[in-house]
Coordinates of N, CA and C in Angstrom, one line a residue:
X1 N 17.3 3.4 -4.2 CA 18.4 2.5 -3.8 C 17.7 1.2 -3.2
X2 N 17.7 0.0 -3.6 CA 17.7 -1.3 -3.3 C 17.9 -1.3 -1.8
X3 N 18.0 -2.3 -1.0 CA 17.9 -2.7 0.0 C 19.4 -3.2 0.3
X4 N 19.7 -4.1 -0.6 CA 21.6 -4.4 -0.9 C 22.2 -3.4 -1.5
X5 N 22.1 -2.8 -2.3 CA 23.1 -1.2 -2.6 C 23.2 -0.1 -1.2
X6 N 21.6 0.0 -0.4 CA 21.7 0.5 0.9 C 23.1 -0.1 1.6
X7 N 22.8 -1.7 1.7 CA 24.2 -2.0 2.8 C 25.7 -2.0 2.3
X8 N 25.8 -2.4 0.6 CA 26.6 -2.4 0.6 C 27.7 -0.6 0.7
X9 N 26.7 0.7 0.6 CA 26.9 1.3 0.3 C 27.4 2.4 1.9
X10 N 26.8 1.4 3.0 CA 26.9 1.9 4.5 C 28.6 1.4 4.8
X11 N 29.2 2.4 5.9 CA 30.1 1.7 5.9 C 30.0 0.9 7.4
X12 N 30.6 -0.1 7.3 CA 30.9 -1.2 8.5 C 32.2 -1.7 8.8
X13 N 33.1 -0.7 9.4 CA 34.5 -1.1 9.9 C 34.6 -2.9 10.3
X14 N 33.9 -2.9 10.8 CA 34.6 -4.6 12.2 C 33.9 -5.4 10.7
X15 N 32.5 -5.2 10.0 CA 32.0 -6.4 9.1 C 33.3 -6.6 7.9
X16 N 33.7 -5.0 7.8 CA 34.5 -5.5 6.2 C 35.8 -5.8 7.0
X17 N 36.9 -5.9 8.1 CA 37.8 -6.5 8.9 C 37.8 -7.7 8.9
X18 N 36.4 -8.2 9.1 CA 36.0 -10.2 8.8 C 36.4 -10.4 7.5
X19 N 35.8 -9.1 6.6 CA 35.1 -9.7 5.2 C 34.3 -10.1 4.8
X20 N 32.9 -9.5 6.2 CA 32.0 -10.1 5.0 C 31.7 -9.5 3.9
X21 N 30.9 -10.1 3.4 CA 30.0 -9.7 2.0 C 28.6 -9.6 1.5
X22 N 27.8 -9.0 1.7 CA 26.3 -9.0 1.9 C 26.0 -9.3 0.5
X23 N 25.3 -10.3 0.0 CA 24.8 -10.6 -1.1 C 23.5 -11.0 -1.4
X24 N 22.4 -10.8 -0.6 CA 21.5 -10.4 -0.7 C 20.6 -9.5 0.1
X25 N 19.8 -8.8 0.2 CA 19.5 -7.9 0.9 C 17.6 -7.9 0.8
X26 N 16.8 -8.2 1.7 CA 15.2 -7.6 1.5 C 14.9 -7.5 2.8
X27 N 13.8 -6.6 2.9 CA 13.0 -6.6 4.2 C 12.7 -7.7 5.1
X28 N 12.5 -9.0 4.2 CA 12.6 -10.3 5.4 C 13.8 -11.4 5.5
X29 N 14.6 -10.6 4.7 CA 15.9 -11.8 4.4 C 17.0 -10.9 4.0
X30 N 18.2 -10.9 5.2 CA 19.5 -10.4 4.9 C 20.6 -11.9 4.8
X31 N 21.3 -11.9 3.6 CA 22.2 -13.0 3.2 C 23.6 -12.6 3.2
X32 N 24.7 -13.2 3.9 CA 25.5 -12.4 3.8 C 27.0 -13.6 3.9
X33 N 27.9 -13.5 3.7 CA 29.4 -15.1 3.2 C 30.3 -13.8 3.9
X34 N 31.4 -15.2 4.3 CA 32.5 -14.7 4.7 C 33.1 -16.1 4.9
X35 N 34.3 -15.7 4.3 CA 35.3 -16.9 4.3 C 36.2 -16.8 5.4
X36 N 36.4 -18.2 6.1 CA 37.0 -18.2 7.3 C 38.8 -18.8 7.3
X37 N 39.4 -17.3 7.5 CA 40.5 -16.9 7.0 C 41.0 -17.4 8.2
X38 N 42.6 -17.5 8.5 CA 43.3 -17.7 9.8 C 43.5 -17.4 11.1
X39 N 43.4 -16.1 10.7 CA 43.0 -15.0 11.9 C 41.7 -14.9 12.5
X40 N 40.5 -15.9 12.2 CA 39.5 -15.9 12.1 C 39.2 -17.3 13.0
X41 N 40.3 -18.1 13.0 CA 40.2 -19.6 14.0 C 40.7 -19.9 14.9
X42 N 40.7 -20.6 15.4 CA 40.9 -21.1 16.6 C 42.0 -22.2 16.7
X43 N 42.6 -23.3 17.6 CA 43.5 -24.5 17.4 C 43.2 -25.2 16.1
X44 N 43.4 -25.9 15.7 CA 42.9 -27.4 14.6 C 42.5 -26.3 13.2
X45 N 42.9 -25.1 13.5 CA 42.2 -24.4 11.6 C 40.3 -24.4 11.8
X46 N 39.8 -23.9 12.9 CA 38.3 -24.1 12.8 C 38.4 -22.9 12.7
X47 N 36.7 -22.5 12.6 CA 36.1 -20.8 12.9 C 36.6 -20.6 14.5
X48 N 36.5 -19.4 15.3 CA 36.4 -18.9 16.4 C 34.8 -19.1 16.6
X49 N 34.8 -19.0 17.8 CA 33.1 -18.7 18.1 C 32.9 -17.3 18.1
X50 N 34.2 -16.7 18.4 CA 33.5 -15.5 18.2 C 33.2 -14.6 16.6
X51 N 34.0 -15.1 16.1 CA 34.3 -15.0 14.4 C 32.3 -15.3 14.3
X52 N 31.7 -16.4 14.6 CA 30.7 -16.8 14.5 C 29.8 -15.6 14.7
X53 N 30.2 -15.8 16.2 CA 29.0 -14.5 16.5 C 29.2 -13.0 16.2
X54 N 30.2 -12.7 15.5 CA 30.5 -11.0 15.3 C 29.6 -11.6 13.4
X55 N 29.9 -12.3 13.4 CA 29.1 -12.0 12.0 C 27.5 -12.4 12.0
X56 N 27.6 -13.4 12.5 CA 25.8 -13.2 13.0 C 25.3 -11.4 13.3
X57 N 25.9 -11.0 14.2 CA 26.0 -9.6 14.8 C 26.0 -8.9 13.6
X58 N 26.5 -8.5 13.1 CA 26.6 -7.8 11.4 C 25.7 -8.1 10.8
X59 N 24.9 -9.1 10.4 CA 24.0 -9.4 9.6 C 22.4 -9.1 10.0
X60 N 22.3 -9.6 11.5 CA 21.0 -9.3 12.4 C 20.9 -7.5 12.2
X61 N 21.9 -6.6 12.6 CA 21.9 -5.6 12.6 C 21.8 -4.7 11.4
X62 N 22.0 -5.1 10.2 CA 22.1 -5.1 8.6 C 20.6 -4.9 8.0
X63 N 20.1 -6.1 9.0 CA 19.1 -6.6 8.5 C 18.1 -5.2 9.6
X64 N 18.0 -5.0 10.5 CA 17.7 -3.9 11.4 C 17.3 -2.7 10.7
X65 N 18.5 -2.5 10.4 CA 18.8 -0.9 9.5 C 17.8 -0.8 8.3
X66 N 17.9 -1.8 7.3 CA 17.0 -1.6 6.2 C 15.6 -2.0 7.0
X67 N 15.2 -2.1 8.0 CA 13.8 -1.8 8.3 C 13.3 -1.1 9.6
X68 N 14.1 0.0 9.5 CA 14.0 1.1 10.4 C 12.5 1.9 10.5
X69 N 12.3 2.8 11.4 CA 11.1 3.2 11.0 C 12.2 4.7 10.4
X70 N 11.3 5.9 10.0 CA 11.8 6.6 9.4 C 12.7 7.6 10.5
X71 N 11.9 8.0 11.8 CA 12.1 8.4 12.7 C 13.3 7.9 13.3
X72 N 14.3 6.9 13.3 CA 15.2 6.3 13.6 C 16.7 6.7 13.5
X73 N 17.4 6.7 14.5 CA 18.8 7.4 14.4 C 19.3 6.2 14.2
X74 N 19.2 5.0 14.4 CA 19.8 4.0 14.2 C 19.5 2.5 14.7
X75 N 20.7 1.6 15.5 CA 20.3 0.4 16.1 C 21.2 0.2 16.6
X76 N 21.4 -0.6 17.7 CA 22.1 -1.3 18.7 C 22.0 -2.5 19.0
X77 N 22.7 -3.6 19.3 CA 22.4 -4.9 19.6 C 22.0 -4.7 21.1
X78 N 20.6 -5.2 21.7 CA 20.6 -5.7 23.2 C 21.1 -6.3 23.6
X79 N 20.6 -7.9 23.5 CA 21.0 -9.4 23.6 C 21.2 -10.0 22.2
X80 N 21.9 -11.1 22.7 CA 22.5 -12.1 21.6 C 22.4 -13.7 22.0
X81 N 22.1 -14.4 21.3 CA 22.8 -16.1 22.1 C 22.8 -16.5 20.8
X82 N 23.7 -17.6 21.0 CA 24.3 -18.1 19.7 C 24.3 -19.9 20.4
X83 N 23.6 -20.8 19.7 CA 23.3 -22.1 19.5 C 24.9 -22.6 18.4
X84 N 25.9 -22.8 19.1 CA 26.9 -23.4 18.2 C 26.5 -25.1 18.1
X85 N 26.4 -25.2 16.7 CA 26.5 -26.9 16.6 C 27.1 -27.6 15.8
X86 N 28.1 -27.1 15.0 CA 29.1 -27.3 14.0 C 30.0 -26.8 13.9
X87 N 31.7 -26.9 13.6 CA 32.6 -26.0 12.8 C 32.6 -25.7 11.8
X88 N 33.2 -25.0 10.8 CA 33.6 -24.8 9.9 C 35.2 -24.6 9.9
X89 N 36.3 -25.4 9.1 CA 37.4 -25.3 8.8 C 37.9 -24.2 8.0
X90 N 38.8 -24.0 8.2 CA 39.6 -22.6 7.4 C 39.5 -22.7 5.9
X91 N 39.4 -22.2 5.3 CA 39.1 -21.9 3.5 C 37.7 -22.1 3.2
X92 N 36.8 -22.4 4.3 CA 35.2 -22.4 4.2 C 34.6 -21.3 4.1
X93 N 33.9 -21.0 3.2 CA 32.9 -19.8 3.4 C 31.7 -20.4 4.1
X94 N 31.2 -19.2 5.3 CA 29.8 -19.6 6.5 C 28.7 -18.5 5.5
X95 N 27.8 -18.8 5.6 CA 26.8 -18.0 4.9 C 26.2 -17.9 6.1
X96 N 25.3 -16.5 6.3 CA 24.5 -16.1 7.4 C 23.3 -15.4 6.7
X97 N 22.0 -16.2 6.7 CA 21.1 -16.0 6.7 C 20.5 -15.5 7.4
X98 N 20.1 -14.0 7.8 CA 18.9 -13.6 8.9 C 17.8 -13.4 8.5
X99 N 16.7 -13.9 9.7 CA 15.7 -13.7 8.9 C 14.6 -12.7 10.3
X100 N 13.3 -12.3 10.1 CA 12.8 -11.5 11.2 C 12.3 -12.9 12.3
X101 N 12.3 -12.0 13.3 CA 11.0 -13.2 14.6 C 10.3 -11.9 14.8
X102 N 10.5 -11.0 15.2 CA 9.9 -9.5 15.5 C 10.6 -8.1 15.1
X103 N 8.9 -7.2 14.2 CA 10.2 -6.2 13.8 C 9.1 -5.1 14.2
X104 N 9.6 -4.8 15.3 CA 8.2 -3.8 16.3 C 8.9 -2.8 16.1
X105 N 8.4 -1.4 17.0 CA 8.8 0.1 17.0 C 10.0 0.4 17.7
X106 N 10.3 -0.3 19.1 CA 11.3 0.2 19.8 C 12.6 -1.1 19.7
X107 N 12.2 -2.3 19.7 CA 13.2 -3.3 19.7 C 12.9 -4.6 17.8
X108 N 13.9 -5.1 17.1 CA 13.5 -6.1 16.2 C 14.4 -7.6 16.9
X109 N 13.8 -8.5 16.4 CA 14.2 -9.7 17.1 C 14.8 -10.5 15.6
X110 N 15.7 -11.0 15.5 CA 16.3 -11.9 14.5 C 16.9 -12.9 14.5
X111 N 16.8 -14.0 14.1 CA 16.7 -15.1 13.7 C 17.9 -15.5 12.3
X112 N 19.5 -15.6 12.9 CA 20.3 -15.5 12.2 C 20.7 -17.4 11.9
X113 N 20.8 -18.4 10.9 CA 21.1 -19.7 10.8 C 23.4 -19.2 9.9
X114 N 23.8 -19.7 10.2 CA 25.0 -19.9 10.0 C 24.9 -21.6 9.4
X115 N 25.3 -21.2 7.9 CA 26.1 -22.7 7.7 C 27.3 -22.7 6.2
X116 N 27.6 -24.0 6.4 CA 28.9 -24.0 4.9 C 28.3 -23.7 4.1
X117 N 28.9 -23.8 2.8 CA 28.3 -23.5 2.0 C 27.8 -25.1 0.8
X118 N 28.1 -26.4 1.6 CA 27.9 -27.4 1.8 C 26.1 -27.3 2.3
X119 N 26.1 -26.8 3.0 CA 24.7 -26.7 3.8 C 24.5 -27.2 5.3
X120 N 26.4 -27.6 5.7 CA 26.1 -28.2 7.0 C 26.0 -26.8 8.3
X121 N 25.0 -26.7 8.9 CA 25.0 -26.1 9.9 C 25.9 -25.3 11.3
X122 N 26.5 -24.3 11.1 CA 27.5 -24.2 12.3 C 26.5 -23.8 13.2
X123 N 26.0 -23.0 13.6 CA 25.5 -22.3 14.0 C 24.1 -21.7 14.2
X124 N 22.9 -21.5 15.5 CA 21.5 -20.3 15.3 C 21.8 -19.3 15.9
X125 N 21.4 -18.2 15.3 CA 21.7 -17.0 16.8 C 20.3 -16.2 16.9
X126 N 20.1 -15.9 17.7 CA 19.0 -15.3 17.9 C 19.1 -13.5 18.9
X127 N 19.0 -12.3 18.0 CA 19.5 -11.6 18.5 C 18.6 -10.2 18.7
X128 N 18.6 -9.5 19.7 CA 17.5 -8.3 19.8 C 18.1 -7.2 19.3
X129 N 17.8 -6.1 18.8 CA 18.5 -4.9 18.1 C 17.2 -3.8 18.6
X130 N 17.7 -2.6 19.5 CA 17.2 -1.8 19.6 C 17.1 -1.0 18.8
X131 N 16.3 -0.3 18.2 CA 16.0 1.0 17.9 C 15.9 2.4 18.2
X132 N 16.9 2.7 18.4 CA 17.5 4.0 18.4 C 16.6 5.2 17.8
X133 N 16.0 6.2 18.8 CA 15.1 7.2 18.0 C 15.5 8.7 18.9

């Protein structure tokens, strides 16, 4: 099983509630879109921030899982921060690109960029995921 057949094949309550959609999957790069629907914004038709960061959160953790050590029951988010620097407006798809900073034994560190599908930037998140053993 592929690395994307692994996630698309896990299930994720709160990711498929967004919508996202994982569409690419490897050891140093999890890719993942979600179109930012109504329920998903804020005043003026924007994203939520938190809409932002629950999907960063889904993708850092995604990304976690397919490089578990074997020994591993799973992952948890530690910390999170999220650098907002753009909106995105309603009928926009955000693409979340994560990529590694550190992928050690007991914690991985990720490096999530959010942007349109334009290429303008919403968002960096930078998030810790324990390893669960």
């Amino acid at each position: 099983m592929t690395p994307l057949e692994k996630l698309k094949a896990m299930k994720m309550p709160f990711a498929e509630l967004k919508g996202v959609e994982f569409v690419e999957a490897e050891k140093d790069r999890v890719v993942a879109r979600m179109t930012v629907r109504p329920d998903l914004c804020t005043l003026h038709h924007t994203i939520h921030g938190g809409a932002v960061m629950a999907l960063a959160d889904s993708v850092g953790a995604a990304a976690t899982v397919i490089n578990l050590p074997e020994d591993a029951k799973g992952t948890t988010t530690l910390e999170s921060k999220t650098n907002f620097i753009g909106g995105a407006k309603e009928g926009t798809t955000v693409i979340a690109t994560a990529t590694p900073v550190h992928r050690g034994r007991r914690t991985q560190v990720w490096s999530t960029r959010l942007e349109t599908e334009d290429g303008k930037l919403v968002a960096v998140v930078t998030q810790t995921q324990l390893v669960l053993l």
